[in-house]
Amino acid sequence: MQQNANKISSLDQKLKRGLATQAALNGLFQPYNVGKMNLSVAVGGYESQSALAIGSGYRFNDKLAVKMGVAFSVNGGGTAYNVGANYEF
């Protein structure tokens, strides 16, 4: 019984760390001006867990931009990343 309780508690912490990393990734910005690259930093949290994200992006022209980011749980055990492109028409 205690072993199951420990596993559930561990899973709960992993879930909270994952949600914190996603919140941090959502805080990253994309460059607005054509020909500009940016470096962006954001923090995020969920309940007792916190995460730090760092990312970069580049706007090729008024229609095309790309960005990427990586986030780390400050409490250990959680890393997330994203890469995206945006085309406006």
mmCIF file of N, CA and C in Angstrom:
data_model
loop_
_atom_site.group_PDB
_atom_site.id
_atom_site.type_symbol
_atom_site.label_atom_id
_atom_site.label_comp_id
_atom_site.label_asym_id
_atom_site.label_seq_id
_atom_site.Cartn_x
_atom_site.Cartn_y
_atom_site.Cartn_z
ATOM 1 N N MET A 1 0.824 -1.192 0.000
ATOM 2 C CA MET A 1 0.000 0.000 0.000
ATOM 3 C C MET A 1 0.875 1.265 0.000
ATOM 4 N N GLN A 2 1.881 1.279 0.867
ATOM 5 C CA GLN A 2 2.768 2.440 0.947
ATOM 6 C C GLN A 2 3.538 2.630 -0.351
ATOM 7 N N GLN A 3 3.918 1.528 -0.998
ATOM 8 C CA GLN A 3 4.647 1.609 -2.263
ATOM 9 C C GLN A 3 3.793 2.296 -3.328
ATOM 10 N N ASN A 4 2.513 1.980 -3.378
ATOM 11 C CA ASN A 4 1.610 2.637 -4.333
ATOM 12 C C ASN A 4 1.471 4.121 -4.026
ATOM 13 N N ALA A 5 1.380 4.465 -2.763
ATOM 14 C CA ALA A 5 1.276 5.871 -2.366
ATOM 15 C C ALA A 5 2.526 6.638 -2.780
ATOM 16 N N ASN A 6 3.698 6.024 -2.621
ATOM 17 C CA ASN A 6 4.952 6.671 -3.024
ATOM 18 C C ASN A 6 5.013 6.877 -4.530
ATOM 19 N N LYS A 7 4.556 5.881 -5.292
ATOM 20 C CA LYS A 7 4.553 6.002 -6.754
ATOM 21 C C LYS A 7 3.602 7.101 -7.212
ATOM 22 N N ILE A 8 2.447 7.192 -6.582
ATOM 23 C CA ILE A 8 1.480 8.240 -6.933
ATOM 24 C C ILE A 8 2.053 9.614 -6.611
ATOM 25 N N SER A 9 2.697 9.746 -5.467
ATOM 26 C CA SER A 9 3.313 11.019 -5.087
ATOM 27 C C SER A 9 4.407 11.417 -6.071
ATOM 28 N N SER A 10 5.224 10.453 -6.490
ATOM 29 C CA SER A 10 6.291 10.717 -7.463
ATOM 30 C C SER A 10 5.709 11.147 -8.806
ATOM 31 N N LEU A 11 4.664 10.473 -9.239
ATOM 32 C CA LEU A 11 4.005 10.822 -10.498
ATOM 33 C C LEU A 11 3.391 12.217 -10.426
ATOM 34 N N ASP A 12 2.826 12.560 -9.276
ATOM 35 C CA ASP A 12 2.240 13.884 -9.076
ATOM 36 C C ASP A 12 3.300 14.973 -9.217
ATOM 37 N N GLN A 13 4.481 14.757 -8.646
ATOM 38 C CA GLN A 13 5.564 15.737 -8.750
ATOM 39 C C GLN A 13 6.055 15.870 -10.188
ATOM 40 N N LYS A 14 6.165 14.754 -10.903
ATOM 41 C CA LYS A 14 6.586 14.800 -12.306
ATOM 42 C C LYS A 14 5.582 15.574 -13.147
ATOM 43 N N LEU A 15 4.303 15.358 -12.905
ATOM 44 C CA LEU A 15 3.262 16.079 -13.636
ATOM 45 C C LEU A 15 3.361 17.581 -13.377
ATOM 46 N N LYS A 16 3.529 17.973 -12.135
ATOM 47 C CA LYS A 16 3.639 19.392 -11.790
ATOM 48 C C LYS A 16 4.873 20.021 -12.425
ATOM 49 N N ARG A 17 5.985 19.290 -12.460
ATOM 50 C CA ARG A 17 7.195 19.806 -13.112
ATOM 51 C C ARG A 17 6.962 19.988 -14.606
ATOM 52 N N GLY A 18 6.294 19.025 -15.225
ATOM 53 C CA GLY A 18 5.988 19.137 -16.650
ATOM 54 C C GLY A 18 5.096 20.328 -16.951
ATOM 55 N N LEU A 19 4.095 20.556 -16.128
ATOM 56 C CA LEU A 19 3.215 21.708 -16.335
ATOM 57 C C LEU A 19 3.964 23.018 -16.112
ATOM 58 N N ALA A 20 4.882 23.044 -15.169
ATOM 59 C CA ALA A 20 5.683 24.251 -14.937
ATOM 60 C C ALA A 20 6.569 24.556 -16.141
ATOM 61 N N THR A 21 7.174 23.518 -16.751
ATOM 62 C CA THR A 21 8.016 23.762 -17.925
ATOM 63 C C THR A 21 7.178 24.275 -19.091
ATOM 64 N N GLN A 22 5.967 23.770 -19.245
ATOM 65 C CA GLN A 22 5.102 24.247 -20.326
ATOM 66 C C GLN A 22 4.701 25.706 -20.106
ATOM 67 N N ALA A 23 4.433 26.058 -18.860
ATOM 68 C CA ALA A 23 4.105 27.453 -18.552
ATOM 69 C C ALA A 23 5.282 28.363 -18.883
ATOM 70 N N ALA A 24 6.493 27.926 -18.580
ATOM 71 C CA ALA A 24 7.682 28.732 -18.889
ATOM 72 C C ALA A 24 7.865 28.875 -20.394
ATOM 73 N N LEU A 25 7.710 27.791 -21.152
ATOM 74 C CA LEU A 25 7.847 27.868 -22.615
ATOM 75 C C LEU A 25 6.826 28.833 -23.218
ATOM 76 N N ASN A 26 5.624 28.862 -22.657
ATOM 77 C CA ASN A 26 4.591 29.763 -23.178
ATOM 78 C C ASN A 26 4.924 31.231 -22.969
ATOM 79 N N GLY A 27 5.823 31.532 -22.062
ATOM 80 C CA GLY A 27 6.205 32.914 -21.810
ATOM 81 C C GLY A 27 7.264 33.465 -22.751
ATOM 82 N N LEU A 28 7.824 32.628 -23.612
ATOM 83 C CA LEU A 28 8.866 33.095 -24.534
ATOM 84 C C LEU A 28 8.268 33.930 -25.659
ATOM 85 N N PHE A 29 8.998 34.959 -26.072
ATOM 86 C CA PHE A 29 8.542 35.862 -27.124
ATOM 87 C C PHE A 29 9.112 35.492 -28.482
ATOM 88 N N GLN A 30 8.464 35.984 -29.513
ATOM 89 C CA GLN A 30 8.922 35.835 -30.897
ATOM 90 C C GLN A 30 9.309 37.224 -31.398
ATOM 91 N N PRO A 31 10.363 37.347 -32.213
ATOM 92 C CA PRO A 31 10.763 38.671 -32.701
ATOM 93 C C PRO A 31 9.681 39.295 -33.585
ATOM 94 N N TYR A 32 9.534 40.616 -33.476
ATOM 95 C CA TYR A 32 8.510 41.336 -34.233
ATOM 96 C C TYR A 32 9.042 41.934 -35.528
ATOM 97 N N ASN A 33 10.286 42.374 -35.535
ATOM 98 C CA ASN A 33 10.821 43.112 -36.677
ATOM 99 C C ASN A 33 11.570 42.206 -37.647
ATOM 100 N N VAL A 34 11.376 42.463 -38.936
ATOM 101 C CA VAL A 34 12.011 41.683 -40.001
ATOM 102 C C VAL A 34 13.531 41.773 -39.886
ATOM 103 N N GLY A 35 14.204 40.634 -40.065
ATOM 104 C CA GLY A 35 15.657 40.587 -40.012
ATOM 105 C C GLY A 35 16.235 40.599 -38.611
ATOM 106 N N LYS A 36 15.384 40.521 -37.615
ATOM 107 C CA LYS A 36 15.843 40.569 -36.223
ATOM 108 C C LYS A 36 15.768 39.193 -35.578
ATOM 109 N N MET A 37 16.764 38.936 -34.736
ATOM 110 C CA MET A 37 16.808 37.721 -33.926
ATOM 111 C C MET A 37 16.628 38.140 -32.479
ATOM 112 N N ASN A 38 16.015 37.297 -31.682
ATOM 113 C CA ASN A 38 15.857 37.646 -30.277
ATOM 114 C C ASN A 38 16.301 36.503 -29.382
ATOM 115 N N LEU A 39 16.559 36.849 -28.139
ATOM 116 C CA LEU A 39 16.830 35.897 -27.076
ATOM 117 C C LEU A 39 15.820 36.216 -25.987
ATOM 118 N N SER A 40 15.110 35.216 -25.533
ATOM 119 C CA SER A 40 14.015 35.427 -24.602
ATOM 120 C C SER A 40 14.165 34.493 -23.405
ATOM 121 N N VAL A 41 13.815 34.992 -22.226
ATOM 122 C CA VAL A 41 13.864 34.203 -20.998
ATOM 123 C C VAL A 41 12.515 34.337 -20.306
ATOM 124 N N ALA A 42 12.031 33.243 -19.729
ATOM 125 C CA ALA A 42 10.745 33.274 -19.034
ATOM 126 C C ALA A 42 10.770 32.286 -17.871
ATOM 127 N N VAL A 43 9.925 32.527 -16.905
ATOM 128 C CA VAL A 43 9.732 31.585 -15.806
ATOM 129 C C VAL A 43 8.280 31.137 -15.815
ATOM 130 N N GLY A 44 8.048 29.976 -15.274
ATOM 131 C CA GLY A 44 6.693 29.453 -15.169
ATOM 132 C C GLY A 44 6.583 28.603 -13.926
ATOM 133 N N GLY A 45 5.372 28.358 -13.519
ATOM 134 C CA GLY A 45 5.182 27.536 -12.336
ATOM 135 C C GLY A 45 3.829 26.868 -12.331
ATOM 136 N N TYR A 46 3.763 25.818 -11.569
ATOM 137 C CA TYR A 46 2.498 25.138 -11.317
ATOM 138 C C TYR A 46 2.563 24.587 -9.901
ATOM 139 N N GLU A 47 1.656 25.062 -9.074
ATOM 140 C CA GLU A 47 1.612 24.703 -7.661
ATOM 141 C C GLU A 47 2.996 24.860 -7.034
ATOM 142 N N SER A 48 3.608 23.803 -6.551
ATOM 143 C CA SER A 48 4.883 23.929 -5.835
ATOM 144 C C SER A 48 6.107 23.838 -6.739
ATOM 145 N N GLN A 49 5.912 23.723 -8.049
ATOM 146 C CA GLN A 49 7.032 23.532 -8.976
ATOM 147 C C GLN A 49 7.269 24.789 -9.815
ATOM 148 N N SER A 50 8.534 25.035 -10.152
ATOM 149 C CA SER A 50 8.920 26.191 -10.959
ATOM 150 C C SER A 50 9.839 25.744 -12.081
ATOM 151 N N ALA A 51 9.865 26.537 -13.160
ATOM 152 C CA ALA A 51 10.723 26.213 -14.301
ATOM 153 C C ALA A 51 11.253 27.495 -14.919
ATOM 154 N N LEU A 52 12.381 27.365 -15.601
ATOM 155 C CA LEU A 52 13.029 28.461 -16.309
ATOM 156 C C LEU A 52 13.155 28.068 -17.773
ATOM 157 N N ALA A 53 12.796 28.978 -18.672
ATOM 158 C CA ALA A 53 12.897 28.718 -20.113
ATOM 159 C C ALA A 53 13.791 29.760 -20.763
ATOM 160 N N ILE A 54 14.495 29.336 -21.797
ATOM 161 C CA ILE A 54 15.295 30.233 -22.619
ATOM 162 C C ILE A 54 15.022 29.859 -24.065
ATOM 163 N N GLY A 55 14.910 30.874 -24.903
ATOM 164 C CA GLY A 55 14.599 30.597 -26.300
ATOM 165 C C GLY A 55 15.132 31.671 -27.221
ATOM 166 N N SER A 56 14.996 31.416 -28.502
ATOM 167 C CA SER A 56 15.465 32.336 -29.522
ATOM 168 C C SER A 56 14.528 32.255 -30.716
ATOM 169 N N GLY A 57 14.499 33.328 -31.475
ATOM 170 C CA GLY A 57 13.668 33.348 -32.673
ATOM 171 C C GLY A 57 14.262 34.267 -33.722
ATOM 172 N N TYR A 58 13.761 34.123 -34.936
ATOM 173 C CA TYR A 58 14.214 34.964 -36.046
ATOM 174 C C TYR A 58 13.044 35.221 -36.979
ATOM 175 N N ARG A 59 12.893 36.493 -37.399
ATOM 176 C CA ARG A 59 11.854 36.858 -38.367
ATOM 177 C C ARG A 59 12.538 37.103 -39.702
ATOM 178 N N PHE A 60 12.272 36.210 -40.662
ATOM 179 C CA PHE A 60 12.888 36.284 -41.989
ATOM 180 C C PHE A 60 12.327 37.429 -42.827
ATOM 181 N N ASN A 61 11.025 37.586 -42.807
ATOM 182 C CA ASN A 61 10.347 38.654 -43.544
ATOM 183 C C ASN A 61 9.015 38.919 -42.854
ATOM 184 N N ASP A 62 8.165 39.718 -43.473
ATOM 185 C CA ASP A 62 6.909 40.063 -42.807
ATOM 186 C C ASP A 62 5.928 38.894 -42.734
ATOM 187 N N LYS A 63 6.235 37.779 -43.378
ATOM 188 C CA LYS A 63 5.339 36.627 -43.372
ATOM 189 C C LYS A 63 5.878 35.396 -42.643
ATOM 190 N N LEU A 64 7.196 35.272 -42.510
ATOM 191 C CA LEU A 64 7.788 34.038 -41.986
ATOM 192 C C LEU A 64 8.680 34.296 -40.774
ATOM 193 N N ALA A 65 8.421 33.544 -39.706
ATOM 194 C CA ALA A 65 9.234 33.624 -38.487
ATOM 195 C C ALA A 65 9.385 32.224 -37.892
ATOM 196 N N VAL A 66 10.475 32.005 -37.178
ATOM 197 C CA VAL A 66 10.706 30.745 -36.470
ATOM 198 C C VAL A 66 11.134 31.052 -35.041
ATOM 199 N N LYS A 67 10.893 30.106 -34.154
ATOM 200 C CA LYS A 67 11.369 30.250 -32.781
ATOM 201 C C LYS A 67 11.562 28.877 -32.171
ATOM 202 N N MET A 68 12.376 28.840 -31.104
ATOM 203 C CA MET A 68 12.622 27.599 -30.380
ATOM 204 C C MET A 68 12.897 27.934 -28.928
ATOM 205 N N GLY A 69 12.695 26.948 -28.076
ATOM 206 C CA GLY A 69 12.950 27.166 -26.668
ATOM 207 C C GLY A 69 13.170 25.866 -25.928
ATOM 208 N N VAL A 70 13.784 25.984 -24.767
ATOM 209 C CA VAL A 70 13.984 24.844 -23.880
ATOM 210 C C VAL A 70 13.704 25.318 -22.456
ATOM 211 N N ALA A 71 13.061 24.460 -21.678
ATOM 212 C CA ALA A 71 12.717 24.801 -20.298
ATOM 213 C C ALA A 71 13.188 23.694 -19.365
ATOM 214 N N PHE A 72 13.638 24.109 -18.181
ATOM 215 C CA PHE A 72 14.146 23.188 -17.171
ATOM 216 C C PHE A 72 13.390 23.402 -15.870
ATOM 217 N N SER A 73 13.002 22.329 -15.243
ATOM 218 C CA SER A 73 12.412 22.416 -13.917
ATOM 219 C C SER A 73 13.511 22.792 -12.931
ATOM 220 N N VAL A 74 13.290 23.822 -12.130
ATOM 221 C CA VAL A 74 14.308 24.234 -11.160
ATOM 222 C C VAL A 74 14.390 23.250 -9.998
ATOM 223 N N ASN A 75 13.401 22.388 -9.860
ATOM 224 C CA ASN A 75 13.409 21.377 -8.811
ATOM 225 C C ASN A 75 14.009 20.058 -9.284
ATOM 226 N N GLY A 76 14.539 20.048 -10.514
ATOM 227 C CA GLY A 76 15.166 18.850 -11.067
ATOM 228 C C GLY A 76 14.169 17.906 -11.713
ATOM 229 N N GLY A 77 14.678 17.127 -12.638
ATOM 230 C CA GLY A 77 13.886 16.051 -13.206
ATOM 231 C C GLY A 77 12.938 16.395 -14.326
ATOM 232 N N GLY A 78 12.972 17.587 -14.854
ATOM 233 C CA GLY A 78 12.050 17.907 -15.935
ATOM 234 C C GLY A 78 12.650 18.848 -16.954
ATOM 235 N N THR A 79 12.652 18.450 -18.215
ATOM 236 C CA THR A 79 13.115 19.287 -19.317
ATOM 237 C C THR A 79 12.108 19.173 -20.449
ATOM 238 N N ALA A 80 11.797 20.293 -21.068
ATOM 239 C CA ALA A 80 10.882 20.311 -22.215
ATOM 240 C C ALA A 80 11.461 21.242 -23.268
ATOM 241 N N TYR A 81 11.053 21.052 -24.511
ATOM 242 C CA TYR A 81 11.537 21.916 -25.590
ATOM 243 C C TYR A 81 10.442 22.110 -26.622
ATOM 244 N N ASN A 82 10.626 23.135 -27.455
ATOM 245 C CA ASN A 82 9.714 23.341 -28.576
ATOM 246 C C ASN A 82 10.439 24.036 -29.718
ATOM 247 N N VAL A 83 9.946 23.827 -30.906
ATOM 248 C CA VAL A 83 10.414 24.495 -32.118
ATOM 249 C C VAL A 83 9.169 24.805 -32.925
ATOM 250 N N GLY A 84 9.088 26.017 -33.450
ATOM 251 C CA GLY A 84 7.910 26.375 -34.223
ATOM 252 C C GLY A 84 8.226 27.337 -35.345
ATOM 253 N N ALA A 85 7.355 27.340 -36.323
ATOM 254 C CA ALA A 85 7.450 28.270 -37.445
ATOM 255 C C ALA A 85 6.086 28.907 -37.634
ATOM 256 N N ASN A 86 6.088 30.132 -38.103
ATOM 257 C CA ASN A 86 4.848 30.861 -38.330
ATOM 258 C C ASN A 86 4.883 31.472 -39.723
ATOM 259 N N TYR A 87 3.840 31.224 -40.502
ATOM 260 C CA TYR A 87 3.702 31.838 -41.817
ATOM 261 C C TYR A 87 2.357 32.548 -41.861
ATOM 262 N N GLU A 88 2.397 33.831 -42.162
ATOM 263 C CA GLU A 88 1.168 34.622 -42.240
ATOM 264 C C GLU A 88 0.754 34.806 -43.686
ATOM 265 N N PHE A 89 -0.543 34.712 -43.946
ATOM 266 C CA PHE A 89 -1.045 34.947 -45.309
ATOM 267 C C PHE A 89 -2.352 35.696 -45.264
#
